[in-house]
C-alpha cells in the first residue's frame, strides 16, 4: 500500500515536470520538450503506434501555422510601412564631417512616435548611408513609397559591378514602393528588350521621365526601335533623355512626333564615333511637333568636340531660332559644342527675347518663358540680367 502511494506520487511529480516543460517552452531545452512529448505516448511506442503517428502529423501543421502567422505579420508591417514614406536626398556630408558621397534616408514619423510636438509639421528621423548601399536598402524597403520618386545616378542607382541585369531591374521595380515612380534612368550595362520595357511599364505606370543612355559611358545602347517602344509603353511620358550611338536622327524625329505636345523635356547627346547628329531641319520639326517644350539640351561632345565631323553636325542657327520662336514655354536651352550655331543666331534670339517680352509678346502671341541659355564650348555667353537692376536703357538679354 505504501509502495503504491509512492508510485502515484512519483507519477504526479513527473506529470508536473512534463506539463511545466510544455507550458514554458522558452525556458525549456529541446531535449526537455522532446522528453515531455514522448512521455505522452504509451511505453515503448514506436513510429508505427497510432498515437505516435498523430504526433508526427502534428509537426507539419505546427510549422504551417507558424508560417501563416509570419505572413500575417509581414502584411501588417507592409501596410504600416506604406503609410510612412521614405525620402531620399543626396548629400556629401554625413554626421557633420566631410565624407564620400552618401544618401540621406529620411523616414517620416508621426509626432506621437517621436514624442515631440511639431504643430502639425512632419517629423523626420534621419539616417546617413554610403551611396553604394543604396540598392541594398531599396531591396529591403517593402511597401514604402518613395517621396522623391526618381532612380538615377544621383540617387546611387548604378551598375558599376556589371552584375545588375534586366531581370534584376524588373524585379526591383516590381516592388510596391516603385508603383508611383516618376523618373527612371537605365543604368549602364543593363540591356532592355521589348519584354523588359513592357514589364517596367506595368510595374511603373506613372513614369513621366525616361533616361536611356544620355549619361551612359558604356554598355548596351538603345536603337531607334527601342526609343519608339519607350514612347508606346509609357503613355504619361513628358521627358525623354537619350544618346545617338545607335539612334539616328530619324529615330529621334519619329519619337518626338509620337509624343507631340506632351513632350516637355528633351535631351539628346550626339555621337562623334558613329557620327549620328541632329540637324537644323530636325530642330525645326521638333519645334513644330512639341510646342510645349520647357527644356531642350543638345550635347555634341563632352570632350571639346575634337572628334566631331563638322560636315555632318549641322544643327544650325535657323534650327535653334525656330525652336525658341515656336516653343514659347521653353525655359532652358542647353547647347554643348554645337559649333555650327554661330554668334549671329544668338544675337537674333536675344533680340527676339528683348522685343517679345516687352509687352506680353508680339501679335498677341504669348511672351517667351526662356530664363537660361547654357552654352558649353563657345567663346561667349548669353546672359539673362533678370535679377539685376537695369539702368541706362540696358537690355535684359545680352551676348557677352
C-alpha positions as YAML, in Angstrom:
chain: A
units: angstrom
residues:
- id: 1
  name: UNK
  ca: [0.00, 0.00, 0.00]
- id: 2
  name: UNK
  ca: [2.77, 2.36, 0.97]
- id: 3
  name: UNK
  ca: [4.69, 1.44, -2.25]
- id: 4
  name: UNK
  ca: [1.62, 2.12, -4.39]
- id: 5
  name: UNK
  ca: [1.23, 5.63, -2.89]
- id: 6
  name: UNK
  ca: [4.88, 6.40, -3.62]
- id: 7
  name: UNK
  ca: [4.37, 5.31, -7.27]
- id: 8
  name: UNK
  ca: [1.30, 7.57, -7.69]
- id: 9
  name: UNK
  ca: [3.17, 10.44, -6.12]
- id: 10
  name: UNK
  ca: [6.13, 9.90, -8.50]
- id: 11
  name: UNK
  ca: [3.76, 9.88, -11.49]
- id: 12
  name: UNK
  ca: [2.13, 13.08, -10.32]
- id: 13
  name: UNK
  ca: [5.52, 14.76, -9.90]
- id: 14
  name: UNK
  ca: [6.58, 13.56, -13.37]
- id: 15
  name: UNK
  ca: [3.38, 14.90, -14.91]
- id: 16
  name: UNK
  ca: [4.04, 18.26, -13.30]
- id: 17
  name: UNK
  ca: [7.52, 18.36, -14.81]
- id: 18
  name: UNK
  ca: [6.14, 17.38, -18.23]
- id: 19
  name: UNK
  ca: [3.38, 19.99, -18.06]
- id: 20
  name: UNK
  ca: [5.89, 22.63, -16.96]
- id: 21
  name: UNK
  ca: [8.18, 21.84, -19.94]
- id: 22
  name: UNK
  ca: [5.33, 22.28, -22.40]
- id: 23
  name: UNK
  ca: [3.91, 25.40, -20.77]
- id: 24
  name: UNK
  ca: [7.28, 27.19, -20.61]
- id: 25
  name: UNK
  ca: [8.84, 26.42, -23.94]
- id: 26
  name: UNK
  ca: [11.08, 29.49, -23.88]
- id: 27
  name: UNK
  ca: [12.67, 28.29, -20.63]
- id: 28
  name: UNK
  ca: [12.86, 24.62, -21.63]
- id: 29
  name: UNK
  ca: [15.56, 22.89, -23.65]
- id: 30
  name: UNK
  ca: [14.70, 20.99, -26.86]
- id: 31
  name: UNK
  ca: [15.59, 17.74, -25.05]
- id: 32
  name: UNK
  ca: [13.16, 18.53, -22.20]
- id: 33
  name: UNK
  ca: [10.38, 19.32, -24.71]
- id: 34
  name: UNK
  ca: [11.07, 16.09, -26.60]
- id: 35
  name: UNK
  ca: [11.02, 14.09, -23.36]
- id: 36
  name: UNK
  ca: [7.71, 15.70, -22.38]
- id: 37
  name: UNK
  ca: [6.11, 14.84, -25.72]
- id: 38
  name: UNK
  ca: [7.42, 11.27, -25.67]
- id: 39
  name: UNK
  ca: [6.01, 10.78, -22.17]
- id: 40
  name: UNK
  ca: [2.55, 11.33, -23.61]
- id: 41
  name: UNK
  ca: [2.91, 8.18, -25.70]
- id: 42
  name: UNK
  ca: [2.41, 4.62, -24.44]
- id: 43
  name: UNK
  ca: [5.55, 2.95, -23.03]
- id: 44
  name: UNK
  ca: [7.83, 1.52, -25.74]
- id: 45
  name: UNK
  ca: [5.78, 3.18, -28.50]
- id: 46
  name: UNK
  ca: [7.38, 3.43, -31.97]
- id: 47
  name: UNK
  ca: [6.53, 5.45, -35.10]
- id: 48
  name: UNK
  ca: [4.03, 2.73, -36.01]
- id: 49
  name: UNK
  ca: [1.98, 3.38, -32.90]
- id: 50
  name: UNK
  ca: [-1.28, 5.22, -33.72]
- id: 51
  name: UNK
  ca: [-0.58, 7.89, -31.10]
- id: 52
  name: UNK
  ca: [2.95, 8.40, -32.44]
- id: 53
  name: UNK
  ca: [1.62, 8.76, -35.99]
- id: 54
  name: UNK
  ca: [-0.77, 11.52, -34.89]
- id: 55
  name: UNK
  ca: [2.04, 13.29, -33.04]
- id: 56
  name: UNK
  ca: [4.31, 13.21, -36.12]
- id: 57
  name: UNK
  ca: [1.50, 14.51, -38.35]
- id: 58
  name: UNK
  ca: [1.01, 17.42, -35.95]
- id: 59
  name: UNK
  ca: [4.54, 18.78, -36.52]
- id: 60
  name: UNK
  ca: [3.95, 19.95, -40.16]
- id: 61
  name: UNK
  ca: [0.70, 21.56, -39.05]
- id: 62
  name: UNK
  ca: [2.55, 23.50, -36.35]
- id: 63
  name: UNK
  ca: [5.14, 24.62, -38.89]
- id: 64
  name: UNK
  ca: [2.46, 25.73, -41.37]
- id: 65
  name: UNK
  ca: [0.63, 27.67, -38.66]
- id: 66
  name: UNK
  ca: [3.84, 29.46, -37.69]
- id: 67
  name: UNK
  ca: [4.45, 30.40, -41.36]
- id: 68
  name: UNK
  ca: [0.89, 31.74, -41.65]
- id: 69
  name: UNK
  ca: [1.42, 33.91, -38.58]
- id: 70
  name: UNK
  ca: [4.69, 35.25, -40.03]
- id: 71
  name: UNK
  ca: [2.96, 36.13, -43.33]
- id: 72
  name: UNK
  ca: [0.18, 37.92, -41.49]
- id: 73
  name: UNK
  ca: [2.69, 39.95, -39.51]
- id: 74
  name: UNK
  ca: [4.60, 40.77, -42.71]
- id: 75
  name: UNK
  ca: [1.43, 42.03, -44.41]
- id: 76
  name: UNK
  ca: [0.65, 44.19, -41.40]
- id: 77
  name: UNK
  ca: [4.19, 45.56, -41.49]
- id: 78
  name: UNK
  ca: [3.89, 46.36, -45.21]
- id: 79
  name: UNK
  ca: [0.64, 48.25, -44.64]
- id: 80
  name: UNK
  ca: [2.19, 50.22, -41.79]
- id: 81
  name: UNK
  ca: [5.31, 50.91, -43.85]
- id: 82
  name: UNK
  ca: [3.25, 52.20, -46.77]
- id: 83
  name: UNK
  ca: [1.84, 54.93, -44.52]
- id: 84
  name: UNK
  ca: [5.34, 56.13, -43.57]
- id: 85
  name: UNK
  ca: [7.11, 57.18, -46.79]
- id: 86
  name: UNK
  ca: [10.87, 57.32, -47.27]
- id: 87
  name: UNK
  ca: [12.51, 60.39, -48.77]
- id: 88
  name: UNK
  ca: [15.96, 60.06, -50.34]
- id: 89
  name: UNK
  ca: [18.33, 63.02, -50.63]
- id: 90
  name: UNK
  ca: [21.87, 63.06, -51.97]
- id: 91
  name: UNK
  ca: [24.47, 64.51, -49.62]
- id: 92
  name: UNK
  ca: [28.25, 64.89, -49.46]
- id: 93
  name: UNK
  ca: [28.29, 65.39, -45.69]
- id: 94
  name: UNK
  ca: [27.19, 62.89, -43.07]
- id: 95
  name: UNK
  ca: [27.27, 63.34, -39.32]
- id: 96
  name: UNK
  ca: [28.71, 66.84, -39.63]
- id: 97
  name: UNK
  ca: [32.01, 65.67, -41.12]
- id: 98
  name: UNK
  ca: [33.05, 65.52, -44.80]
- id: 99
  name: UNK
  ca: [32.73, 62.01, -46.23]
- id: 100
  name: UNK
  ca: [32.42, 60.34, -49.59]
- id: 101
  name: UNK
  ca: [29.09, 60.93, -51.28]
- id: 102
  name: UNK
  ca: [26.27, 59.32, -49.34]
- id: 103
  name: UNK
  ca: [22.49, 59.08, -49.36]
- id: 104
  name: UNK
  ca: [20.47, 60.54, -46.51]
- id: 105
  name: UNK
  ca: [17.42, 58.38, -45.81]
- id: 106
  name: UNK
  ca: [14.63, 60.36, -44.18]
- id: 107
  name: UNK
  ca: [11.90, 58.24, -42.59]
- id: 108
  name: UNK
  ca: [8.70, 60.13, -41.87]
- id: 109
  name: UNK
  ca: [7.39, 59.55, -38.32]
- id: 110
  name: UNK
  ca: [4.30, 60.75, -36.51]
- id: 111
  name: UNK
  ca: [4.66, 63.33, -33.78]
- id: 112
  name: UNK
  ca: [3.27, 60.81, -31.31]
- id: 113
  name: UNK
  ca: [6.05, 58.39, -32.24]
- id: 114
  name: UNK
  ca: [8.79, 60.96, -31.83]
- id: 115
  name: UNK
  ca: [7.50, 62.26, -28.53]
- id: 116
  name: UNK
  ca: [7.77, 65.84, -29.75]
- id: 117
  name: UNK
  ca: [5.17, 68.46, -30.56]
- id: 118
  name: UNK
  ca: [5.54, 69.65, -34.14]
- id: 119
  name: UNK
  ca: [2.49, 71.93, -34.51]
- id: 120
  name: UNK
  ca: [1.18, 69.97, -37.48]
- id: 121
  name: UNK
  ca: [4.51, 69.69, -39.27]
- id: 122
  name: UNK
  ca: [6.03, 66.39, -40.37]
- id: 123
  name: UNK
  ca: [8.72, 64.93, -38.16]
- id: 124
  name: UNK
  ca: [11.60, 63.01, -39.75]
- id: 125
  name: UNK
  ca: [14.17, 60.55, -38.49]
- id: 126
  name: UNK
  ca: [17.39, 60.95, -40.50]
- id: 127
  name: UNK
  ca: [19.93, 58.23, -41.25]
- id: 128
  name: UNK
  ca: [23.00, 58.63, -43.50]
- id: 129
  name: UNK
  ca: [24.33, 55.73, -45.56]
- id: 130
  name: UNK
  ca: [27.00, 55.42, -48.30]
- id: 131
  name: UNK
  ca: [25.83, 55.66, -51.91]
- id: 132
  name: UNK
  ca: [26.97, 52.12, -52.72]
- id: 133
  name: UNK
  ca: [24.49, 50.79, -50.12]
- id: 134
  name: UNK
  ca: [21.54, 52.45, -51.81]
- id: 135
  name: UNK
  ca: [20.42, 49.49, -53.92]
- id: 136
  name: UNK
  ca: [20.71, 47.14, -50.96]
- id: 137
  name: UNK
  ca: [18.46, 49.44, -48.94]
- id: 138
  name: UNK
  ca: [15.86, 49.55, -51.70]
- id: 139
  name: UNK
  ca: [15.64, 45.77, -51.82]
- id: 140
  name: UNK
  ca: [14.51, 45.66, -48.20]
- id: 141
  name: UNK
  ca: [12.07, 48.61, -48.23]
- id: 142
  name: UNK
  ca: [8.92, 46.52, -48.75]
- id: 143
  name: UNK
  ca: [5.81, 48.62, -49.15]
- id: 144
  name: UNK
  ca: [7.40, 52.03, -48.53]
- id: 145
  name: UNK
  ca: [6.56, 54.75, -51.04]
- id: 146
  name: UNK
  ca: [9.49, 56.84, -52.28]
- id: 147
  name: UNK
  ca: [8.61, 60.53, -51.96]
- id: 148
  name: UNK
  ca: [11.49, 61.70, -54.15]
- id: 149
  name: UNK
  ca: [10.26, 59.50, -56.97]
- id: 150
  name: UNK
  ca: [13.40, 59.13, -59.07]
- id: 151
  name: UNK
  ca: [16.01, 56.48, -59.70]
- id: 152
  name: UNK
  ca: [19.16, 57.67, -61.43]
- id: 153
  name: UNK
  ca: [22.88, 58.12, -60.86]
- id: 154
  name: UNK
  ca: [22.36, 60.97, -58.38]
- id: 155
  name: UNK
  ca: [20.43, 58.62, -56.10]
- id: 156
  name: UNK
  ca: [23.07, 55.92, -56.32]
- id: 157
  name: UNK
  ca: [21.21, 53.84, -58.93]
- id: 158
  name: UNK
  ca: [24.17, 52.49, -60.91]
- id: 159
  name: UNK
  ca: [25.63, 49.23, -62.17]
- id: 160
  name: UNK
  ca: [29.36, 49.60, -61.67]
- id: 161
  name: UNK
  ca: [29.76, 45.91, -60.88]
- id: 162
  name: UNK
  ca: [28.07, 44.95, -64.20]
- id: 163
  name: UNK
  ca: [26.10, 42.25, -62.35]
- id: 164
  name: UNK
  ca: [22.77, 44.10, -62.40]
- id: 165
  name: UNK
  ca: [20.77, 42.86, -65.42]
- id: 166
  name: UNK
  ca: [17.31, 43.35, -66.89]
- id: 167
  name: UNK
  ca: [15.77, 40.60, -64.73]
- id: 168
  name: UNK
  ca: [17.13, 42.14, -61.54]
- id: 169
  name: UNK
  ca: [15.98, 45.59, -62.58]
- id: 170
  name: UNK
  ca: [12.46, 44.40, -63.36]
- id: 171
  name: UNK
  ca: [12.28, 42.51, -60.05]
- id: 172
  name: UNK
  ca: [13.41, 45.62, -58.18]
- id: 173
  name: UNK
  ca: [10.95, 47.94, -59.93]
- id: 174
  name: UNK
  ca: [8.12, 45.44, -59.39]
- id: 175
  name: UNK
  ca: [8.25, 46.12, -55.66]
- id: 176
  name: UNK
  ca: [5.33, 48.05, -54.29]
- id: 177
  name: UNK
  ca: [7.30, 51.18, -53.41]
- id: 178
  name: UNK
  ca: [8.00, 51.87, -57.09]
- id: 179
  name: UNK
  ca: [4.39, 51.81, -58.28]
- id: 180
  name: UNK
  ca: [4.34, 55.62, -58.27]
- id: 181
  name: UNK
  ca: [7.86, 56.08, -59.63]
- id: 182
  name: UNK
  ca: [8.08, 59.21, -61.82]
- id: 183
  name: UNK
  ca: [11.65, 59.24, -63.14]
- id: 184
  name: UNK
  ca: [13.93, 56.40, -64.22]
- id: 185
  name: UNK
  ca: [17.46, 56.36, -65.68]
- id: 186
  name: UNK
  ca: [18.55, 52.98, -67.03]
- id: 187
  name: UNK
  ca: [21.97, 52.12, -65.52]
- id: 188
  name: UNK
  ca: [25.00, 51.10, -67.56]
- id: 189
  name: UNK
  ca: [25.29, 47.52, -68.84]
- id: 190
  name: UNK
  ca: [21.57, 46.80, -68.49]
- id: 191
  name: UNK
  ca: [20.15, 45.56, -71.78]
- id: 192
  name: UNK
  ca: [16.43, 46.19, -72.09]
- id: 193
  name: UNK
  ca: [14.39, 44.43, -74.73]
- id: 194
  name: UNK
  ca: [10.73, 44.78, -75.63]
- id: 195
  name: UNK
  ca: [9.68, 42.41, -72.86]
- id: 196
  name: UNK
  ca: [11.73, 44.34, -70.30]
- id: 197
  name: UNK
  ca: [10.15, 47.66, -71.29]
- id: 198
  name: UNK
  ca: [6.68, 46.12, -71.09]
- id: 199
  name: UNK
  ca: [7.34, 44.75, -67.62]
- id: 200
  name: UNK
  ca: [8.75, 48.07, -66.38]
- id: 201
  name: UNK
  ca: [5.75, 49.90, -67.84]
- id: 202
  name: UNK
  ca: [3.44, 47.51, -65.96]
- id: 203
  name: UNK
  ca: [5.37, 47.96, -62.69]
- id: 204
  name: UNK
  ca: [5.75, 51.76, -63.03]
- id: 205
  name: UNK
  ca: [2.63, 53.05, -64.81]
- id: 206
  name: UNK
  ca: [3.13, 56.62, -63.51]
- id: 207
  name: UNK
  ca: [6.56, 57.09, -65.10]
- id: 208
  name: UNK
  ca: [6.93, 60.55, -66.69]
- id: 209
  name: UNK
  ca: [10.70, 60.77, -67.27]
- id: 210
  name: UNK
  ca: [12.82, 58.13, -69.02]
- id: 211
  name: UNK
  ca: [16.59, 58.41, -69.46]
- id: 212
  name: UNK
  ca: [18.38, 55.81, -71.56]
- id: 213
  name: UNK
  ca: [21.98, 56.47, -72.49]
- id: 214
  name: UNK
  ca: [22.18, 60.25, -72.06]
- id: 215
  name: UNK
  ca: [24.84, 59.90, -69.35]
- id: 216
  name: UNK
  ca: [25.90, 56.38, -70.30]
- id: 217
  name: UNK
  ca: [29.62, 55.63, -70.51]
- id: 218
  name: UNK
  ca: [29.46, 52.12, -71.91]
- id: 219
  name: UNK
  ca: [27.19, 49.12, -72.23]
- id: 220
  name: UNK
  ca: [24.25, 48.14, -74.48]
- id: 221
  name: UNK
  ca: [22.90, 51.15, -76.37]
- id: 222
  name: UNK
  ca: [19.26, 51.77, -77.38]
- id: 223
  name: UNK
  ca: [18.24, 51.70, -81.04]
- id: 224
  name: UNK
  ca: [15.56, 53.58, -82.99]
- id: 225
  name: UNK
  ca: [13.09, 50.74, -82.38]
- id: 226
  name: UNK
  ca: [13.80, 50.82, -78.62]
- id: 227
  name: UNK
  ca: [13.10, 54.54, -78.48]
- id: 228
  name: UNK
  ca: [9.79, 54.02, -80.23]
- id: 229
  name: UNK
  ca: [8.89, 51.25, -77.79]
- id: 230
  name: UNK
  ca: [9.50, 53.66, -74.91]
- id: 231
  name: UNK
  ca: [7.02, 56.19, -76.33]
- id: 232
  name: UNK
  ca: [4.46, 53.42, -76.85]
- id: 233
  name: UNK
  ca: [4.65, 51.72, -73.45]
- id: 234
  name: UNK
  ca: [4.84, 54.85, -71.26]
- id: 235
  name: UNK
  ca: [1.79, 56.97, -72.13]
- id: 236
  name: UNK
  ca: [2.42, 59.50, -69.34]
- id: 237
  name: UNK
  ca: [5.94, 60.30, -70.54]
- id: 238
  name: UNK
  ca: [6.85, 64.00, -70.69]
- id: 239
  name: UNK
  ca: [10.65, 63.79, -70.50]
- id: 240
  name: UNK
  ca: [12.98, 61.83, -72.79]
- id: 241
  name: UNK
  ca: [16.78, 61.74, -72.50]
- id: 242
  name: UNK
  ca: [18.97, 59.60, -74.72]
- id: 243
  name: UNK
  ca: [22.09, 59.39, -76.90]
- id: 244
  name: UNK
  ca: [22.75, 58.68, -80.57]
- id: 245
  name: UNK
  ca: [25.28, 55.82, -80.62]
- id: 246
  name: UNK
  ca: [22.74, 53.59, -82.39]
- id: 247
  name: UNK
  ca: [19.85, 56.02, -82.57]
- id: 248
  name: UNK
  ca: [19.59, 58.06, -85.75]
- id: 249
  name: UNK
  ca: [18.07, 61.46, -86.37]
- id: 250
  name: UNK
  ca: [15.13, 59.67, -87.99]
- id: 251
  name: UNK
  ca: [14.55, 57.74, -84.77]
- id: 252
  name: UNK
  ca: [14.54, 60.99, -82.80]
- id: 253
  name: UNK
  ca: [12.07, 62.58, -85.24]
- id: 254
  name: UNK
  ca: [9.68, 59.62, -85.02]
- id: 255
  name: UNK
  ca: [9.81, 59.55, -81.21]
- id: 256
  name: UNK
  ca: [9.21, 63.29, -80.68]
- id: 257
  name: UNK
  ca: [6.46, 63.34, -83.30]
- id: 258
  name: UNK
  ca: [4.79, 60.46, -81.47]
- id: 259
  name: UNK
  ca: [4.95, 62.30, -78.14]
- id: 260
  name: UNK
  ca: [3.95, 65.64, -79.65]
- id: 261
  name: UNK
  ca: [2.57, 68.26, -77.28]
- id: 262
  name: UNK
  ca: [3.11, 66.05, -74.24]
- id: 263
  name: UNK
  ca: [6.92, 66.27, -74.60]
- id: 264
  name: UNK
  ca: [8.21, 68.90, -72.17]
- id: 265
  name: UNK
  ca: [11.84, 67.87, -71.69]
- id: 266
  name: UNK
  ca: [14.12, 66.58, -74.49]
- id: 267
  name: UNK
  ca: [17.84, 65.99, -74.01]
- id: 268
  name: UNK
  ca: [19.93, 64.45, -76.78]
- id: 269
  name: UNK
  ca: [23.63, 63.58, -76.89]
- id: 270
  name: UNK
  ca: [25.05, 63.18, -80.38]
- id: 271
  name: UNK
  ca: [27.70, 60.55, -81.01]
- id: 272
  name: UNK
  ca: [31.02, 61.52, -82.55]
- id: 273
  name: UNK
  ca: [32.11, 57.89, -83.09]
- id: 274
  name: UNK
  ca: [29.12, 56.58, -85.03]
- id: 275
  name: UNK
  ca: [28.62, 60.10, -86.47]
- id: 276
  name: UNK
  ca: [24.96, 60.38, -85.55]
- id: 277
  name: UNK
  ca: [23.87, 64.00, -85.16]
- id: 278
  name: UNK
  ca: [20.78, 66.17, -85.30]
- id: 279
  name: UNK
  ca: [20.34, 68.84, -87.95]
- id: 280
  name: UNK
  ca: [18.70, 72.23, -88.22]
- id: 281
  name: UNK
  ca: [15.79, 70.60, -90.05]
- id: 282
  name: UNK
  ca: [15.35, 68.18, -87.13]
- id: 283
  name: UNK
  ca: [15.13, 71.11, -84.71]
- id: 284
  name: UNK
  ca: [12.53, 72.82, -86.88]
- id: 285
  name: UNK
  ca: [10.44, 69.63, -86.85]
- id: 286
  name: UNK
  ca: [10.83, 69.32, -83.06]
- id: 287
  name: UNK
  ca: [9.77, 72.96, -82.69]
- id: 288
  name: UNK
  ca: [6.56, 72.33, -84.63]
- id: 289
  name: UNK
  ca: [5.74, 68.96, -83.08]
- id: 290
  name: UNK
  ca: [6.46, 69.93, -79.45]
- id: 291
  name: UNK
  ca: [5.20, 73.49, -78.81]
- id: 292
  name: UNK
  ca: [5.04, 72.89, -75.04]
- id: 293
  name: UNK
  ca: [8.76, 72.12, -74.71]
- id: 294
  name: UNK
  ca: [10.22, 73.51, -71.47]
- id: 295
  name: UNK
  ca: [13.77, 72.13, -71.55]
- id: 296
  name: UNK
  ca: [15.91, 71.30, -74.58]
- id: 297
  name: UNK
  ca: [19.52, 70.10, -74.49]
- id: 298
  name: UNK
  ca: [21.75, 69.05, -77.36]
- id: 299
  name: UNK
  ca: [25.22, 67.80, -76.45]
- id: 300
  name: UNK
  ca: [27.63, 67.22, -79.32]
- id: 301
  name: UNK
  ca: [30.72, 66.24, -77.35]
- id: 302
  name: UNK
  ca: [31.84, 66.17, -73.73]
- id: 303
  name: UNK
  ca: [35.46, 66.17, -74.92]
- id: 304
  name: UNK
  ca: [35.56, 69.58, -76.54]
- id: 305
  name: UNK
  ca: [34.36, 68.44, -79.96]
- id: 306
  name: UNK
  ca: [37.79, 67.27, -81.14]
- id: 307
  name: UNK
  ca: [36.28, 64.14, -82.77]
- id: 308
  name: UNK
  ca: [33.29, 65.88, -84.29]
- id: 309
  name: UNK
  ca: [32.65, 65.65, -88.02]
- id: 310
  name: UNK
  ca: [31.55, 69.24, -88.63]
- id: 311
  name: UNK
  ca: [30.32, 68.37, -92.11]
- id: 312
  name: UNK
  ca: [27.74, 66.05, -90.52]
- id: 313
  name: UNK
  ca: [26.97, 68.01, -87.34]
- id: 314
  name: UNK
  ca: [24.76, 70.73, -88.77]
- id: 315
  name: UNK
  ca: [22.42, 71.88, -86.04]
- id: 316
  name: UNK
  ca: [22.44, 75.45, -87.30]
- id: 317
  name: UNK
  ca: [21.26, 78.84, -86.23]
- id: 318
  name: UNK
  ca: [17.96, 78.70, -88.11]
- id: 319
  name: UNK
  ca: [17.00, 75.48, -86.32]
- id: 320
  name: UNK
  ca: [17.74, 76.92, -82.87]
- id: 321
  name: UNK
  ca: [15.92, 80.16, -83.71]
- id: 322
  name: UNK
  ca: [12.87, 78.15, -84.85]
- id: 323
  name: UNK
  ca: [12.95, 76.22, -81.57]
- id: 324
  name: UNK
  ca: [12.94, 79.39, -79.46]
- id: 325
  name: UNK
  ca: [10.37, 81.09, -81.71]
- id: 326
  name: UNK
  ca: [7.83, 78.25, -81.68]
- id: 327
  name: UNK
  ca: [8.36, 76.86, -78.17]
- id: 328
  name: UNK
  ca: [7.31, 79.89, -76.11]
- id: 329
  name: UNK
  ca: [7.18, 77.79, -72.93]
- id: 330
  name: UNK
  ca: [10.86, 76.86, -73.29]
- id: 331
  name: UNK
  ca: [12.64, 77.79, -70.05]
- id: 332
  name: UNK
  ca: [16.12, 76.31, -70.58]
- id: 333
  name: UNK
  ca: [18.10, 75.95, -73.81]
- id: 334
  name: UNK
  ca: [21.35, 73.98, -73.48]
- id: 335
  name: UNK
  ca: [23.89, 73.60, -76.29]
- id: 336
  name: UNK
  ca: [27.21, 71.84, -75.82]
- id: 337
  name: UNK
  ca: [29.79, 72.27, -78.61]
- id: 338
  name: UNK
  ca: [27.17, 72.66, -81.34]
- id: 339
  name: UNK
  ca: [29.62, 74.91, -83.18]
- id: 340
  name: UNK
  ca: [27.50, 75.25, -86.32]
- id: 341
  name: UNK
  ca: [25.32, 77.64, -84.33]
- id: 342
  name: UNK
  ca: [27.12, 80.99, -84.64]
- id: 343
  name: UNK
  ca: [27.04, 84.20, -82.66]
- id: 344
  name: UNK
  ca: [24.65, 85.78, -85.17]
- id: 345
  name: UNK
  ca: [21.98, 83.25, -84.26]
- id: 346
  name: UNK
  ca: [22.26, 84.04, -80.55]
- id: 347
  name: UNK
  ca: [22.13, 87.78, -81.26]
- id: 348
  name: UNK
  ca: [18.90, 87.19, -83.20]
- id: 349
  name: UNK
  ca: [17.49, 85.16, -80.31]
- id: 350
  name: UNK
  ca: [18.49, 87.88, -77.83]
- id: 351
  name: UNK
  ca: [16.70, 90.48, -79.96]
- id: 352
  name: UNK
  ca: [13.60, 88.27, -80.10]
- id: 353
  name: UNK
  ca: [13.63, 87.87, -76.33]
- id: 354
  name: UNK
  ca: [14.10, 91.57, -75.59]
- id: 355
  name: UNK
  ca: [11.37, 92.61, -78.00]
- id: 356
  name: UNK
  ca: [8.97, 89.72, -77.39]
- id: 357
  name: UNK
  ca: [8.92, 90.11, -73.61]
- id: 358
  name: UNK
  ca: [8.50, 93.87, -73.71]
- id: 359
  name: UNK
  ca: [4.72, 93.89, -73.85]
- id: 360
  name: UNK
  ca: [3.44, 90.35, -73.47]
- id: 361
  name: UNK
  ca: [4.52, 89.18, -76.92]
- id: 362
  name: UNK
  ca: [4.03, 90.46, -80.43]
- id: 363
  name: UNK
  ca: [0.86, 89.95, -82.48]
- id: 364
  name: UNK
  ca: [-0.98, 88.62, -79.46]
- id: 365
  name: UNK
  ca: [1.39, 85.66, -79.04]
- id: 366
  name: UNK
  ca: [2.47, 84.67, -75.56]
- id: 367
  name: UNK
  ca: [5.79, 86.03, -74.36]
- id: 368
  name: UNK
  ca: [8.92, 83.92, -74.02]
- id: 369
  name: UNK
  ca: [9.37, 81.85, -70.86]
- id: 370
  name: UNK
  ca: [13.10, 81.40, -71.55]
- id: 371
  name: UNK
  ca: [15.18, 82.17, -68.45]
- id: 372
  name: UNK
  ca: [18.50, 80.49, -69.19]
- id: 373
  name: UNK
  ca: [20.67, 79.67, -72.21]
- id: 374
  name: UNK
  ca: [23.51, 77.32, -71.27]
- id: 375
  name: UNK
  ca: [26.42, 77.30, -73.70]
- id: 376
  name: UNK
  ca: [29.44, 75.00, -73.48]
- id: 377
  name: UNK
  ca: [32.40, 75.27, -75.85]
- id: 378
  name: UNK
  ca: [31.65, 78.79, -77.08]
- id: 379
  name: UNK
  ca: [33.91, 81.88, -76.68]
- id: 380
  name: UNK
  ca: [30.93, 83.92, -75.47]
- id: 381
  name: UNK
  ca: [27.85, 83.57, -73.27]
- id: 382
  name: UNK
  ca: [24.21, 84.60, -73.48]
- id: 383
  name: UNK
  ca: [23.36, 86.39, -70.25]
- id: 384
  name: UNK
  ca: [19.97, 86.98, -68.68]
- id: 385
  name: UNK
  ca: [20.05, 90.11, -66.48]
- id: 386
  name: UNK
  ca: [16.66, 89.38, -64.97]
- id: 387
  name: UNK
  ca: [18.00, 89.51, -61.40]
- id: 388
  name: UNK
  ca: [19.87, 92.76, -61.92]
- id: 389
  name: UNK
  ca: [18.65, 96.36, -61.76]
- id: 390
  name: UNK
  ca: [18.85, 97.55, -65.34]
- id: 391
  name: UNK
  ca: [19.63, 101.20, -65.96]
- id: 392
  name: UNK
  ca: [20.59, 103.46, -68.84]
- id: 393
  name: UNK
  ca: [18.49, 101.54, -71.34]
- id: 394
  name: UNK
  ca: [20.47, 98.34, -70.78]
- id: 395
  name: UNK
  ca: [18.85, 95.27, -72.32]
- id: 396
  name: UNK
  ca: [17.64, 92.31, -70.27]
- id: 397
  name: UNK
  ca: [19.38, 89.75, -72.53]
- id: 398
  name: UNK
  ca: [22.88, 90.24, -73.98]
- id: 399
  name: UNK
  ca: [25.60, 88.25, -75.74]
- id: 400
  name: UNK
  ca: [28.88, 88.77, -73.92]
...
